[in-house]
Coordinates of C-alpha atoms in Angstrom, one line a residue:
X15 CA 60.2 93.7 145.2
X16 CA 62.4 91.0 146.6
X17 CA 61.1 88.4 144.3
X18 CA 61.4 90.6 141.3
X19 CA 65.0 91.3 142.0
X20 CA 65.8 87.7 142.3
X21 CA 64.2 86.9 139.0
X22 CA 66.0 89.7 137.3
X23 CA 69.2 88.4 138.8
X24 CA 69.1 85.2 137.0
X25 CA 71.7 84.7 134.3
X26 CA 69.1 84.5 131.6
X27 CA 67.5 87.7 132.7
X28 CA 70.9 89.7 132.9
X29 CA 71.2 89.6 129.1
X30 CA 68.0 91.6 128.9
X31 CA 69.2 94.6 131.0
X32 CA 72.0 97.3 130.4
X33 CA 75.6 97.0 131.6
X34 CA 75.4 99.5 134.5
X35 CA 72.3 98.1 136.0
X36 CA 73.7 94.6 135.4
X37 CA 76.9 95.5 137.3
X38 CA 74.8 96.9 140.2
X39 CA 72.7 93.8 140.3
X40 CA 75.6 91.5 140.2
X41 CA 76.5 90.2 143.6
X42 CA 80.3 91.3 143.8
X43 CA 82.3 90.0 146.6
X44 CA 83.1 92.5 149.4
X45 CA 86.9 92.0 149.4
X46 CA 87.2 93.0 145.7
X47 CA 85.3 96.2 146.3
X48 CA 87.5 97.0 149.3
X49 CA 90.7 96.7 147.2
X50 CA 89.3 99.1 144.6
X51 CA 88.4 101.7 147.1
X52 CA 91.8 101.4 148.8
X53 CA 93.6 101.9 145.5
X54 CA 91.4 104.9 144.7
X55 CA 92.2 106.4 148.1
X56 CA 96.0 105.9 147.6
X57 CA 95.9 107.6 144.2
X58 CA 93.9 110.6 145.6
X59 CA 96.3 110.9 148.6
X60 CA 99.4 110.9 146.3
X61 CA 97.8 113.6 144.2
X62 CA 97.1 115.8 147.2
X63 CA 100.6 115.2 148.6
X64 CA 102.3 116.1 145.3
X65 CA 100.2 119.3 145.2
X66 CA 101.0 120.6 148.7
X67 CA 104.3 119.0 149.7
X68 CA 107.7 120.9 149.6
X69 CA 111.0 119.4 148.5
X70 CA 114.1 120.1 150.4
X71 CA 116.5 119.6 147.4
X72 CA 116.0 119.6 143.7
X73 CA 118.6 118.1 141.4
X74 CA 118.6 118.7 137.7
X75 CA 121.0 117.4 135.1
X76 CA 121.7 118.2 131.5
X77 CA 123.6 116.4 128.9
X78 CA 125.0 117.1 125.5
X79 CA 126.0 114.9 122.6
X80 CA 129.0 116.4 120.9
X81 CA 129.7 115.1 117.5
X82 CA 133.3 114.7 116.2
X83 CA 132.9 118.0 114.2
X84 CA 132.8 120.0 117.5
X85 CA 136.2 118.9 118.6
X86 CA 138.4 122.0 118.6
X87 CA 142.1 121.9 117.7
X88 CA 144.3 124.3 119.7
X89 CA 147.6 125.3 118.2
X90 CA 150.5 127.7 118.7
X91 CA 150.5 130.4 116.1
X92 CA 154.2 131.3 116.3
X93 CA 155.7 128.3 117.8
X94 CA 158.7 128.1 120.1
X95 CA 160.1 126.1 123.1
X96 CA 157.4 124.4 125.3
X97 CA 158.0 125.8 128.7
X98 CA 155.1 124.4 130.7
X99 CA 152.1 122.1 130.2
X100 CA 149.2 122.7 132.6
X101 CA 146.6 120.0 131.6
X102 CA 146.4 116.3 130.9
X103 CA 144.3 114.2 128.6
X104 CA 140.7 113.9 129.9
X105 CA 140.9 116.9 132.1
X106 CA 138.0 119.3 132.2
X107 CA 138.9 122.9 131.3
X108 CA 137.0 126.2 131.3
X109 CA 137.1 129.0 128.8
X110 CA 140.2 131.1 129.3
X111 CA 142.0 128.5 131.4
X112 CA 145.8 128.2 130.6
X113 CA 146.7 125.0 128.8
X114 CA 150.4 125.5 128.0
X115 CA 153.1 128.1 127.9
X116 CA 155.6 128.8 125.2
X117 CA 159.0 130.4 126.1
X118 CA 158.4 134.1 125.4
X119 CA 162.0 135.3 125.9
X120 CA 162.5 135.9 122.1
X121 CA 159.1 137.7 121.8
X122 CA 159.8 139.9 124.8
X123 CA 163.2 140.9 123.4
X124 CA 161.7 141.8 120.1
X125 CA 159.0 143.8 121.8
X126 CA 161.5 145.6 124.1
X127 CA 163.7 146.5 121.1
X128 CA 160.7 147.9 119.2
X129 CA 159.5 149.9 122.2
X130 CA 163.0 151.3 122.8
X131 CA 163.2 152.4 119.1
X132 CA 159.7 153.9 119.3
X133 CA 160.8 155.9 122.4
X134 CA 163.9 157.2 120.5
X135 CA 161.8 158.1 117.4
X136 CA 159.2 159.9 119.5
X137 CA 161.9 162.0 121.3
X138 CA 163.7 162.7 117.9
X139 CA 160.4 163.8 116.4
X140 CA 159.7 166.2 119.3
X141 CA 163.2 167.6 119.1
X142 CA 163.0 168.2 115.3
X143 CA 159.6 170.0 115.7
X144 CA 161.3 172.3 118.2
X145 CA 164.3 172.9 115.9
X146 CA 162.0 174.0 113.0
X147 CA 160.1 176.3 115.4
X148 CA 163.5 177.8 116.5
X149 CA 164.7 178.9 113.1
X150 CA 162.7 181.9 111.7
X151 CA 163.1 183.2 108.2
X152 CA 162.2 186.7 107.2
X153 CA 161.7 187.9 103.6
X154 CA 164.8 188.5 101.5
X155 CA 163.9 192.2 101.2
X156 CA 164.9 192.6 104.9
X157 CA 168.6 193.5 105.7
X158 CA 170.7 190.4 105.7
X159 CA 171.3 190.6 109.4
X160 CA 167.5 190.4 110.1
X161 CA 166.7 187.7 107.5
X162 CA 167.4 184.7 109.8
X163 CA 166.6 184.5 113.5
X164 CA 167.5 181.6 115.8
X165 CA 165.3 181.6 118.9
X166 CA 165.8 178.5 121.1
X167 CA 162.6 177.2 122.5
X168 CA 161.9 174.8 125.4
X169 CA 161.2 171.2 124.2
X170 CA 157.9 169.7 125.4
X171 CA 158.7 165.9 125.6
X172 CA 155.9 163.5 126.5
X173 CA 155.6 163.0 130.3
X174 CA 155.9 159.2 129.8
X175 CA 159.3 159.7 128.1
X176 CA 160.5 162.2 130.7
X177 CA 159.8 159.9 133.6
X178 CA 161.0 156.6 132.0
X179 CA 163.9 157.7 129.8
X180 CA 165.7 160.6 131.5
X181 CA 169.0 159.8 129.7
X182 CA 167.3 159.8 126.3
X183 CA 165.7 163.1 127.0
X184 CA 169.1 164.6 128.1
X185 CA 170.7 163.3 124.9
X186 CA 168.0 164.9 122.7
X187 CA 168.3 168.2 124.5
X188 CA 172.0 168.2 124.0
X189 CA 171.6 167.4 120.3
X190 CA 169.0 170.2 120.0
X191 CA 171.5 172.7 121.5
X192 CA 174.4 171.3 119.4
X193 CA 172.5 171.5 116.1
X194 CA 171.3 175.1 116.7
X195 CA 174.8 176.1 117.8
X196 CA 176.3 174.5 114.6
X197 CA 173.8 176.4 112.5
X198 CA 174.5 179.7 114.4
X199 CA 178.3 179.2 113.8
X200 CA 177.7 178.5 110.2
X201 CA 175.6 181.7 109.8
X202 CA 178.2 183.7 111.7
X203 CA 180.9 182.5 109.3
X204 CA 178.8 183.5 106.4
X205 CA 178.1 186.8 108.1
X206 CA 181.8 187.5 108.5
X207 CA 182.3 186.8 104.8
X208 CA 179.5 189.2 104.0
X209 CA 181.1 191.9 106.2
X210 CA 184.5 191.3 104.6
X211 CA 183.1 191.6 101.1
X212 CA 181.2 194.7 102.1
X213 CA 184.4 196.2 103.4
X214 CA 186.2 195.3 100.2
X215 CA 183.5 197.0 98.3
X216 CA 183.8 200.1 100.4
X217 CA 187.5 200.1 100.1
X218 CA 187.2 200.0 96.3
X219 CA 184.8 202.9 96.4
X220 CA 187.2 204.8 98.6
X221 CA 190.1 204.1 96.3
X222 CA 188.1 205.1 93.3
X223 CA 187.3 208.4 95.0
X224 CA 190.9 209.0 96.0
X225 CA 192.3 208.2 92.6
X226 CA 189.7 210.4 90.9
X227 CA 190.7 213.3 93.1
X228 CA 194.4 212.5 92.6
X229 CA 193.9 212.5 88.8
X230 CA 192.2 215.8 89.0
X231 CA 195.2 217.2 90.9
X232 CA 197.7 215.6 88.6
X233 CA 195.9 217.1 85.5
X234 CA 196.2 220.5 87.1
X235 CA 199.9 219.9 87.9
X236 CA 200.7 218.7 84.4
X237 CA 198.8 221.7 82.9
X238 CA 201.1 224.0 84.9
X239 CA 204.2 222.0 84.1
X240 CA 203.8 222.1 80.3
X241 CA 204.4 225.9 79.9
X242 CA 207.4 225.7 82.2
X243 CA 208.9 222.9 80.1
X244 CA 208.4 225.1 77.0
X245 CA 210.2 228.0 78.7
X246 CA 213.0 225.5 79.8
X247 CA 212.3 226.3 83.4
X248 CA 211.3 222.6 84.2
X249 CA 213.0 219.6 82.6
X250 CA 211.0 217.6 80.1
X251 CA 211.8 214.5 82.1
X252 CA 209.7 215.8 85.0
X253 CA 206.8 216.3 82.6
X254 CA 207.2 212.6 81.4
X255 CA 207.2 211.4 84.9
X256 CA 203.9 213.3 85.6
X257 CA 202.4 211.8 82.5
X258 CA 203.5 208.3 83.4
X259 CA 201.9 208.7 86.9
X260 CA 198.7 209.9 85.4
X261 CA 198.6 207.0 83.0
X262 CA 199.2 204.5 85.9
X263 CA 196.6 206.1 88.0
X264 CA 194.1 205.9 85.2
X265 CA 194.8 202.2 84.7
X266 CA 194.4 201.5 88.4
X267 CA 191.2 203.5 88.4
X268 CA 189.9 201.5 85.5
X269 CA 190.7 198.2 87.3
X270 CA 189.0 199.3 90.4
X271 CA 185.9 200.3 88.5
X272 CA 185.9 196.9 86.8
X273 CA 186.4 195.0 90.1
X274 CA 183.5 196.8 91.8
X275 CA 180.7 194.8 90.2
X276 CA 182.5 191.5 90.9
X277 CA 182.8 192.4 94.5
X278 CA 179.2 193.4 94.6
X279 CA 178.1 190.1 93.0
X280 CA 180.3 188.2 95.6
X281 CA 178.7 190.1 98.4
X282 CA 175.2 189.2 97.1
X283 CA 176.2 185.6 96.7
X284 CA 177.4 185.5 100.3
X285 CA 174.1 186.9 101.5
X286 CA 172.3 184.2 99.5
X287 CA 174.6 181.5 100.8
X288 CA 173.9 182.5 104.4
X289 CA 170.2 182.2 103.7
X290 CA 170.7 178.9 101.8
X291 CA 172.5 177.5 104.9
X292 CA 169.3 178.2 107.0
X293 CA 167.1 176.8 104.2
X294 CA 169.2 173.7 104.0
X295 CA 169.0 173.1 107.7
X296 CA 165.2 173.4 107.6
X297 CA 165.0 171.1 104.5
X298 CA 167.1 168.4 106.0
X299 CA 165.3 168.6 109.3
X300 CA 161.9 168.3 107.6
X301 CA 163.1 165.3 105.5
X302 CA 164.4 163.5 108.6
X303 CA 161.2 164.4 110.4
X304 CA 159.1 162.8 107.7
X305 CA 161.2 159.7 107.6
X306 CA 161.1 159.4 111.4
X307 CA 157.3 159.8 111.5
X308 CA 156.8 157.2 108.8
X309 CA 159.1 154.8 110.6
X310 CA 157.4 155.5 113.9
X311 CA 154.0 154.7 112.4
X312 CA 155.3 151.4 111.0
X313 CA 156.9 150.4 114.3
X314 CA 153.8 151.3 116.3
X315 CA 151.8 148.9 114.1
X316 CA 154.5 146.3 114.4
X317 CA 154.5 146.6 118.2
X318 CA 150.8 145.5 118.2
X319 CA 151.9 142.2 116.6
X320 CA 154.8 141.8 118.9
X321 CA 152.7 142.3 121.9
X322 CA 150.2 139.8 120.6
X323 CA 153.0 137.2 120.3
X324 CA 153.9 137.8 124.0
X325 CA 150.3 137.5 125.0
X326 CA 149.8 134.3 123.0
X327 CA 152.8 132.6 124.6
X328 CA 150.3 131.4 127.2
X329 CA 147.9 129.2 125.2
X330 CA 144.4 129.2 126.8
X331 CA 141.2 127.3 126.1
X332 CA 138.8 129.1 123.9
X333 CA 135.8 127.1 125.2
X334 CA 134.6 125.0 128.1
X335 CA 135.3 121.3 127.4
X336 CA 137.5 118.3 128.0
X337 CA 141.0 117.8 126.8
X338 CA 140.8 114.9 124.3
X339 CA 144.4 114.5 123.1
X340 CA 147.7 116.2 123.9
X341 CA 150.0 115.8 120.8
X342 CA 153.1 117.4 122.4
X343 CA 154.0 117.3 126.1
X344 CA 157.8 117.3 126.1
X345 CA 159.0 120.3 128.2
X346 CA 161.8 122.0 126.4
X347 CA 160.7 120.6 123.0
X348 CA 160.3 122.8 120.0
X349 CA 156.8 123.5 118.9
X350 CA 156.5 124.4 115.3
X351 CA 154.1 127.1 114.2
X352 CA 150.5 125.8 113.9
X353 CA 151.2 122.7 116.1
X354 CA 150.3 121.7 119.7

């Protein structure tokens, strides 16, 4: 065996065998084989360590490449006087972080004025609804004294107004009483006129009745006097006086009978005027109520915009990022709308 191996180990013989067997038969130096084995052991040890070892701290990092199209321009919508600047160029900011503040005095003043007018309109609307509920109209077929009723009712103002605006509530209550009292006085005056015209109508009726009875008596008297005049017992002058009196009474009776429809028409007109006063009060109140409600609706919508101006006086960052450029940084300077 030993000789065969040696013969096969000759260079000329190695070409005749396969690579694996040739490598085994080659007489490799021991130091090279040791290096290979050590390298293999190190690799295996690293693999085992990486599989079972625990790390005390892990640090991860991420990066972004932001193209110029992602640069966001931040502007002031309404403009104003720059009151404060909170950031500098190159500073890191987070979403919602304040960048600058515009003087909001003018915006707050406009908002406060609108809110005050809204409170006044709300109080007026509440008062006018109570006024309409306090005036009750009955059908014209009812007696004129019962056609209109004024029944004061308590006004239910919103709790927020009662607590915040006691003086406004007091003025509205006073105006409510004043307006109802004014209407009541007007109706009372109309009522007095109705009573006077009714009395005049009754007086005419009474005079007509009295004159009719007097004429009847005068006719009897003149019928008695005529035979006496023929017998010369009574002077003819007395007969003429009686006839003149009868003629005057008949004329007066005719005038009273003619005036009676006029007084009746005036009476009916006074009753209608009294009702018209109440209808006019209701109509004017409803017109003012509709106008106030329309204005209240417009102001309520406008208040949203005014509040938005106050809120946007502090300019905040819409995203996380870095301040690239600050175009205006002069405190007290005027910032035009759409600039910052």
